[in-house]
Coordinates of C-alpha atoms in Angstrom, one line a residue:
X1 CA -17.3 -33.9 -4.8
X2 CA -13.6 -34.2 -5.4
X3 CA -11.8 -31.2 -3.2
X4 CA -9.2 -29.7 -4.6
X5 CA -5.6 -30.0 -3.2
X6 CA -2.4 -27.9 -3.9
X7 CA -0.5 -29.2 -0.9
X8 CA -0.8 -33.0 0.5
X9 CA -2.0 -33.9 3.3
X10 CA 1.2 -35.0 6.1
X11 CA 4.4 -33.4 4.2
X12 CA 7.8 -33.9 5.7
X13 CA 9.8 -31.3 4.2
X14 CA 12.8 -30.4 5.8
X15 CA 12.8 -26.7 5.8
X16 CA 15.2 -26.2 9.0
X17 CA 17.6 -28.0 7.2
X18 CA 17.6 -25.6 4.5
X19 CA 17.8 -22.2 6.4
X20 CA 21.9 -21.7 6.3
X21 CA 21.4 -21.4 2.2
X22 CA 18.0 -19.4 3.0
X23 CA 19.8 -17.3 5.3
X24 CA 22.5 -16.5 3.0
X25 CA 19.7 -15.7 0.3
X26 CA 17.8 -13.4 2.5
X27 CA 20.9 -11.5 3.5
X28 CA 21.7 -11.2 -0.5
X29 CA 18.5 -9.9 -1.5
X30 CA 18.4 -7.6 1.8
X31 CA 21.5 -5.8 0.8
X32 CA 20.9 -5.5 -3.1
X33 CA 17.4 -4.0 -1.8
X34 CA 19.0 -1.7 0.6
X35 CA 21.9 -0.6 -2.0
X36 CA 18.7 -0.1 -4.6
X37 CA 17.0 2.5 -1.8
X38 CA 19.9 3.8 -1.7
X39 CA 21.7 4.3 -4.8
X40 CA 18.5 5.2 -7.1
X41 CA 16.0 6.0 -4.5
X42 CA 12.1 6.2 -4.8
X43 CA 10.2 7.8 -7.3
X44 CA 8.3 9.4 -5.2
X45 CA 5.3 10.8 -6.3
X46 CA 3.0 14.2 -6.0
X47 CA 1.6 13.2 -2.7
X48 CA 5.3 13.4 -0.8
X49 CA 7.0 15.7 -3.4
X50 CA 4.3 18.2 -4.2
X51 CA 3.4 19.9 -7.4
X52 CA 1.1 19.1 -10.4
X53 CA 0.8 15.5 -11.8
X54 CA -1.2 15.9 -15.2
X55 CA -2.0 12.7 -16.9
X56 CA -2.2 13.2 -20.7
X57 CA -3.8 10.7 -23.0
X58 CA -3.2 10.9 -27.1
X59 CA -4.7 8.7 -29.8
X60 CA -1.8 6.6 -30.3
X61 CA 1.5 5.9 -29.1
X62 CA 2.4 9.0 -26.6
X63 CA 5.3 11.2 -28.4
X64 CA 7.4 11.4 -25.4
X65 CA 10.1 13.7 -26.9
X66 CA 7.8 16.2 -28.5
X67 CA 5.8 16.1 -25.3
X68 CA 9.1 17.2 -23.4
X69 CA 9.7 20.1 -26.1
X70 CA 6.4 21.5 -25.6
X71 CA 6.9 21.6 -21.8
X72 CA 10.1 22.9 -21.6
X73 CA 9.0 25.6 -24.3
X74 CA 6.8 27.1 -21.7
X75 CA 9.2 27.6 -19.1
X76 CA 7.5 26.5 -16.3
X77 CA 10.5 24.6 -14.5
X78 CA 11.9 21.3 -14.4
X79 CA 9.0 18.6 -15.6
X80 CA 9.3 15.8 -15.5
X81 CA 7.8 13.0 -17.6
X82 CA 6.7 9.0 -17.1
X83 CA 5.5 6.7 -19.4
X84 CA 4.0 3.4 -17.5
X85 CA 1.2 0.8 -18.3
X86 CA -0.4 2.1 -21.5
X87 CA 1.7 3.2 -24.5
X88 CA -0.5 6.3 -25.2
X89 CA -0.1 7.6 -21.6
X90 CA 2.3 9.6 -20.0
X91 CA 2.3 11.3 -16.9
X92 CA 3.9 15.0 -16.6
X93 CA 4.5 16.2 -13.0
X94 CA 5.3 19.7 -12.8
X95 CA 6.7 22.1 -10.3
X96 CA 3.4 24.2 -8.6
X97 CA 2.7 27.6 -9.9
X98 CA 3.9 30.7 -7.9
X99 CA 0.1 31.4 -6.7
X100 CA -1.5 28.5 -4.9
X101 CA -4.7 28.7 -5.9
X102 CA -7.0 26.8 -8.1
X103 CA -7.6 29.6 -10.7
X104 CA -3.5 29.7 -11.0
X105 CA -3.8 25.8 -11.1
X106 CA -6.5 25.6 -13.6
X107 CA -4.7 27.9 -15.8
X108 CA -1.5 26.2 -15.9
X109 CA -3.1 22.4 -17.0
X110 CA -5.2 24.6 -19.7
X111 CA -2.0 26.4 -20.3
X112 CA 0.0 22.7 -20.8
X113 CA -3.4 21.7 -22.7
X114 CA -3.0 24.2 -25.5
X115 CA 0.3 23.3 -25.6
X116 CA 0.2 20.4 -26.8
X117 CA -2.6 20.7 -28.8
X118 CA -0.3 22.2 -31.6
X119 CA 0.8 19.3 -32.7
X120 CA -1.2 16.5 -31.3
X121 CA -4.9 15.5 -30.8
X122 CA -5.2 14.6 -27.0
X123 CA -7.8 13.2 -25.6
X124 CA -9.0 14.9 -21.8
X125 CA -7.0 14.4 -19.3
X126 CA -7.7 11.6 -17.2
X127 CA -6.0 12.5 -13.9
X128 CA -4.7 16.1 -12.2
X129 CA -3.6 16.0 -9.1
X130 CA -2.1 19.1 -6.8
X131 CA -0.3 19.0 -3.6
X132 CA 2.0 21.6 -1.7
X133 CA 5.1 21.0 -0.9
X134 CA 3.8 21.6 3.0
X135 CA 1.5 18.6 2.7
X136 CA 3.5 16.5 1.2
X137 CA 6.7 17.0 4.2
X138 CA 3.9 16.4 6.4
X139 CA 2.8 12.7 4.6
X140 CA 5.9 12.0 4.0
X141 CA 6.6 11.7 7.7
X142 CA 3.7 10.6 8.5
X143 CA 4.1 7.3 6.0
X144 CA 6.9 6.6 7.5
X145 CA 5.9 6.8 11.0
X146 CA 2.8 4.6 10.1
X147 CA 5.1 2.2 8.7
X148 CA 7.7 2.3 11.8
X149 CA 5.0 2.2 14.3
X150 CA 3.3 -1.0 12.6
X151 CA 6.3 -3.0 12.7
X152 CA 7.4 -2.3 15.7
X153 CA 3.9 -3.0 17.4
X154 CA 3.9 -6.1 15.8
X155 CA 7.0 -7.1 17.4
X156 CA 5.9 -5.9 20.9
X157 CA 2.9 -8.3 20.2
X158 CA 5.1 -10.8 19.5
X159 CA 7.1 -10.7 21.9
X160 CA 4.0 -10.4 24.8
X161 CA 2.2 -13.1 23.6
X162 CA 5.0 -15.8 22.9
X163 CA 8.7 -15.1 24.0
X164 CA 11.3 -12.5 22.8
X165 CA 12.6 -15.1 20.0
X166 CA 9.1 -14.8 18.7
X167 CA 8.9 -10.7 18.7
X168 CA 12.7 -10.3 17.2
X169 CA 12.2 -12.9 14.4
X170 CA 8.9 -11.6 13.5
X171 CA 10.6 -7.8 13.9
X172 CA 13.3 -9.0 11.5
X173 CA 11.3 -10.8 8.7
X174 CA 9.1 -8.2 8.5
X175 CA 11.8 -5.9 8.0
X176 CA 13.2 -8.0 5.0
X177 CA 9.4 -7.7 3.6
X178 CA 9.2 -4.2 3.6
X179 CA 12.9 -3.5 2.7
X180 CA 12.1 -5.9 -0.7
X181 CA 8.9 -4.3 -1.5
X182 CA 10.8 -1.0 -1.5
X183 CA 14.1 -2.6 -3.3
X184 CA 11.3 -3.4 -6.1
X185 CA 9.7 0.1 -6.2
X186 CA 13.6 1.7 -7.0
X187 CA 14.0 -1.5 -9.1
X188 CA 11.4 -0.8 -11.3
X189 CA 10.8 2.7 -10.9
X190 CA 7.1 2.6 -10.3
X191 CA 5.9 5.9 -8.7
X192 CA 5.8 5.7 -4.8
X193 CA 2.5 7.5 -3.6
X194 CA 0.4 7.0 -0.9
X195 CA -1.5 4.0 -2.2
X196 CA 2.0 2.6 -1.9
X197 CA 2.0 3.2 1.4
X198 CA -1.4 1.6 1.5
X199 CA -0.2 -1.3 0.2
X200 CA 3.0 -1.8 2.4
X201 CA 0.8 -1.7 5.7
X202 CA -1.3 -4.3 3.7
X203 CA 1.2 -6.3 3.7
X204 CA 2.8 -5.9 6.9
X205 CA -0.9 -7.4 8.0
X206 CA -1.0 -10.1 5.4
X207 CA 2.7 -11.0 6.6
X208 CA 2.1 -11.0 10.2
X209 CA -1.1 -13.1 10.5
X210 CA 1.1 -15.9 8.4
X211 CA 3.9 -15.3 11.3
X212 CA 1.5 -15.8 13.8
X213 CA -0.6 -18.4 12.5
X214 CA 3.0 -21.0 12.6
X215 CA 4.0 -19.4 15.6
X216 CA 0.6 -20.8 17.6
X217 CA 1.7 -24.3 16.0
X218 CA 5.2 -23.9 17.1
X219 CA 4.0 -23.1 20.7
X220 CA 1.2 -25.6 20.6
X221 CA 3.7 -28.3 19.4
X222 CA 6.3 -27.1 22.2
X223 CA 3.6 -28.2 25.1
X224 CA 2.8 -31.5 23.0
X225 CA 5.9 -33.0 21.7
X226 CA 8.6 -31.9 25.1
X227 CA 11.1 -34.5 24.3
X228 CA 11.3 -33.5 20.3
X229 CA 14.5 -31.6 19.0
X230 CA 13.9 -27.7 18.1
X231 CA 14.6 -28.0 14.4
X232 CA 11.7 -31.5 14.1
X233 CA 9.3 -29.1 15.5
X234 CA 9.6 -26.6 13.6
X235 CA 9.8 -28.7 10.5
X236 CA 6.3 -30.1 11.9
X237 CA 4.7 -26.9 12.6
X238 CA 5.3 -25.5 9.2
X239 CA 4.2 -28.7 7.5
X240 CA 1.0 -28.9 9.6
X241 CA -0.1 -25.2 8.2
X242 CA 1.8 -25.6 5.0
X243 CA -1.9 -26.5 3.4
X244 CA -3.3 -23.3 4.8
X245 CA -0.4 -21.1 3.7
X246 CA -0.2 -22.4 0.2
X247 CA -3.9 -21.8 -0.2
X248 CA -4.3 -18.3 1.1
X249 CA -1.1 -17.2 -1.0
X250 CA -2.7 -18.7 -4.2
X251 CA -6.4 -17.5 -3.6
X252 CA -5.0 -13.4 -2.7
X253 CA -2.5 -13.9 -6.0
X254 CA -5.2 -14.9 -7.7
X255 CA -7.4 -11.9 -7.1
X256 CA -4.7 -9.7 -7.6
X257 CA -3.7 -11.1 -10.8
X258 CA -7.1 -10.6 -12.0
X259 CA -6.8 -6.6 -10.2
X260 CA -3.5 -6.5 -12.1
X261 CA -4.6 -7.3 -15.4
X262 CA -8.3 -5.5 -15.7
X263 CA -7.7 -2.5 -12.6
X264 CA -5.9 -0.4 -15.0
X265 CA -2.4 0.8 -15.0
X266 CA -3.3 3.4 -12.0
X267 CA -3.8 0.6 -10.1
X268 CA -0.7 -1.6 -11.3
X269 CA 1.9 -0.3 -9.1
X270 CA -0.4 -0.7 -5.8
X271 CA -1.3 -4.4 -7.2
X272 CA 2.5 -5.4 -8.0
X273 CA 3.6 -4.3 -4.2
X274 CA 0.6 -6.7 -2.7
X275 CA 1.7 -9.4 -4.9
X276 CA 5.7 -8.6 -4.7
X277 CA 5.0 -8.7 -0.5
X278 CA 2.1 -11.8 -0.5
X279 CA 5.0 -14.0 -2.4
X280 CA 8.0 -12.3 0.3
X281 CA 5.9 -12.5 3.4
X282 CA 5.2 -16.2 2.4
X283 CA 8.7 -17.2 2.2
X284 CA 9.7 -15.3 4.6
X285 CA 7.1 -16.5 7.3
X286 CA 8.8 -20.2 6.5
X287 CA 12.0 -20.1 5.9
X288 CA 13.4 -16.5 7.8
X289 CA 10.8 -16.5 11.2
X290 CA 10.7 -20.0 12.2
X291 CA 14.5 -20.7 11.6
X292 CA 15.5 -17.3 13.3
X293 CA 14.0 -19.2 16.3
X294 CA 16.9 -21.4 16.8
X295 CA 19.4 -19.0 15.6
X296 CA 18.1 -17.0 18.6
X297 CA 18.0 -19.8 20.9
X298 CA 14.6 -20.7 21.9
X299 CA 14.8 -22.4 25.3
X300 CA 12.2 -25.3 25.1
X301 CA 13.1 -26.3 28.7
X302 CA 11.2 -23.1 29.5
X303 CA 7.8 -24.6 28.2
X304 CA 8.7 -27.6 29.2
X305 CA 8.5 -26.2 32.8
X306 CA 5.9 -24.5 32.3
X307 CA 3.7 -27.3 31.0
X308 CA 5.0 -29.6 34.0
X309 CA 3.9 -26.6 36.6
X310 CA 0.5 -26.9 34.7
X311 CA 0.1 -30.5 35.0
X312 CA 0.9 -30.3 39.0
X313 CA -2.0 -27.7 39.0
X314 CA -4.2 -29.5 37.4
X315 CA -3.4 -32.9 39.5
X316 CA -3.5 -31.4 42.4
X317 CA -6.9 -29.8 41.3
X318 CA -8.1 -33.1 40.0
X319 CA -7.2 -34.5 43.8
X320 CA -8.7 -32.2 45.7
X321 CA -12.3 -32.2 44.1
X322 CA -12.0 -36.4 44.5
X323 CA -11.2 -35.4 48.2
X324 CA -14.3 -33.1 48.6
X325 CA -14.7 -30.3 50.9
X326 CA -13.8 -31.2 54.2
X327 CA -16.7 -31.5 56.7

């Protein structure tokens, strides 16, 4: 049987050579991300806002401006209303009743219900959600500090188990992948919940086992080829688990293409950050971690000693049991 092969077998593409206009790229997109936090911010959902989301459903296309009329006519506060995914769906988050408490809830959705049920045939509800404005301070931070604490544990790991070039590159691209997932939530005004969140730890995972996986290469090559230039080693390193990185990128796309297109638009804004940081982390673990390494200056000489004190070990090992135990 014929296997299938998206990447050759022994490629020789010069990535290394490549980083100052990937370099230049990455900063780009880093800053117009960071502006885009910035300047339009997240739209954060109920989970780190709190209120009431109510997600309303109508035969047809969803009458957005009537909708808002019937809202504001009740005097309930500022509402505020999304259309995404499906044409006949909107979503209406409103400000929490005075009461907190479900009877107070329950009569404000029938109240919104009744509403719009003057001029419109809606189907049930499909989604109500409730959170107070103490919760949601208290996931807010707590998202972020999951978040912080991920990447920065991932650099510590980096940095123990290679050298400090390792840990500060890896510290630095995964930076860039987080700041571009979030660039693309204020780009594209997707609601920012907790599954959000989900997602961005996903990918901090999916990004740092890519990292890691060229890293080993990079380390392994380092002990094999001493005499090699920095840049031809990394070039080989990347090449050697180019295969393997192609082919986990395309198999997760492809399962989240298919999540994308049949998991329903609840789900689209969770799928569109996995894919959004599978395609980043990629790039990023080839052309912004390994190149960082020489930018950092990555002292080969160091394994090179290293290797050298391990082969008078194992010599000197090797000697000593050809010797035998002396009598």
């Amino acid at each position: 049987m014929r296997l299938l092969k998206i990447v050759p077998d022994n490629t020789n593409i010069g990535f290394v050579k490549l980083r100052g206009w990937a370099f230049g790229l990455t900063l780009l997109l880093t800053i117009a991300a960071g502006v885009l936090v910035g300047v339009r911010g997240l739209n954060l959902g109920v989970d780190f806002v709190g209120g009431l989301m109510i997600e309303a459903k109508f035969p047809g296309d969803a009458p957005i401006d009537n909708v808002r009329k019937h809202i504001d006519a009740l005097g309930i506060g500022d509402a505020q209303l999304q259309q995404f995914g499906p044409k006949d769906t909107v979503s209406i988050r409103l400000p929490l009743p005075p009461v907190h408490d479900e009877g107070a809830t329950n009569a404000l959705v029938a109240k919104v219900q009744t509403a719009l049920a003057q001029d419109h045939v809606i189907l049930p509800f499909n989604q109500v959600d409730t959170v107070s404005g103490k919760v949601s301070d208290e996931l807010i931070w707590k998202g972020i500090f999951a978040v912080v604490a991920a990447v920065f544990c991932i650099a510590l790991f980096g940095i123990v188990r290679f050298e400090w070039q390792f840990g500060v590159a890896t510290f630095i691209s995964i930076f860039h992948d987080v700041l571009m997932t979030l660039g693309f939530f204020a780009l594209t005004r997707y609601e920012f919940d907790l599954n959000i969140v989900a997602a961005v730890l996903t990918i901090i995972g999916y990004s740092i086992n890519d990292k890691i996986v060229i890293d080993d290469r990079i380390r392994e090559n380092l002990r094999k080829y001493r005499q090699m230039p920095l840049g031809e080693l990394i070039d080989l390193s990347v090449n050697e688990t180019l295969p393997r990185t192609v082919m986990t990128s395309l198999t997760i796309l492809l399962a989240l293409a298919s999540l994308l297109f049949f998991g329903g638009h609840v789900l689209r804004g969770f799928t569109a950050a996995m894919m959004l940081g599978v395609v980043v982390g990629t790039y990023s673990s080839i052309y912004v971690s390994s190149s960082l390494l020489i930018t950092l200056g990555l002292d080969k000489s160091r394994f090179r000693q290293m290797e050298e004190a391990g082969d008078k070990k194992k010599a000197a090992r090797a000697r000593a049991e050809r010797i035998g135990p002396k009598a």
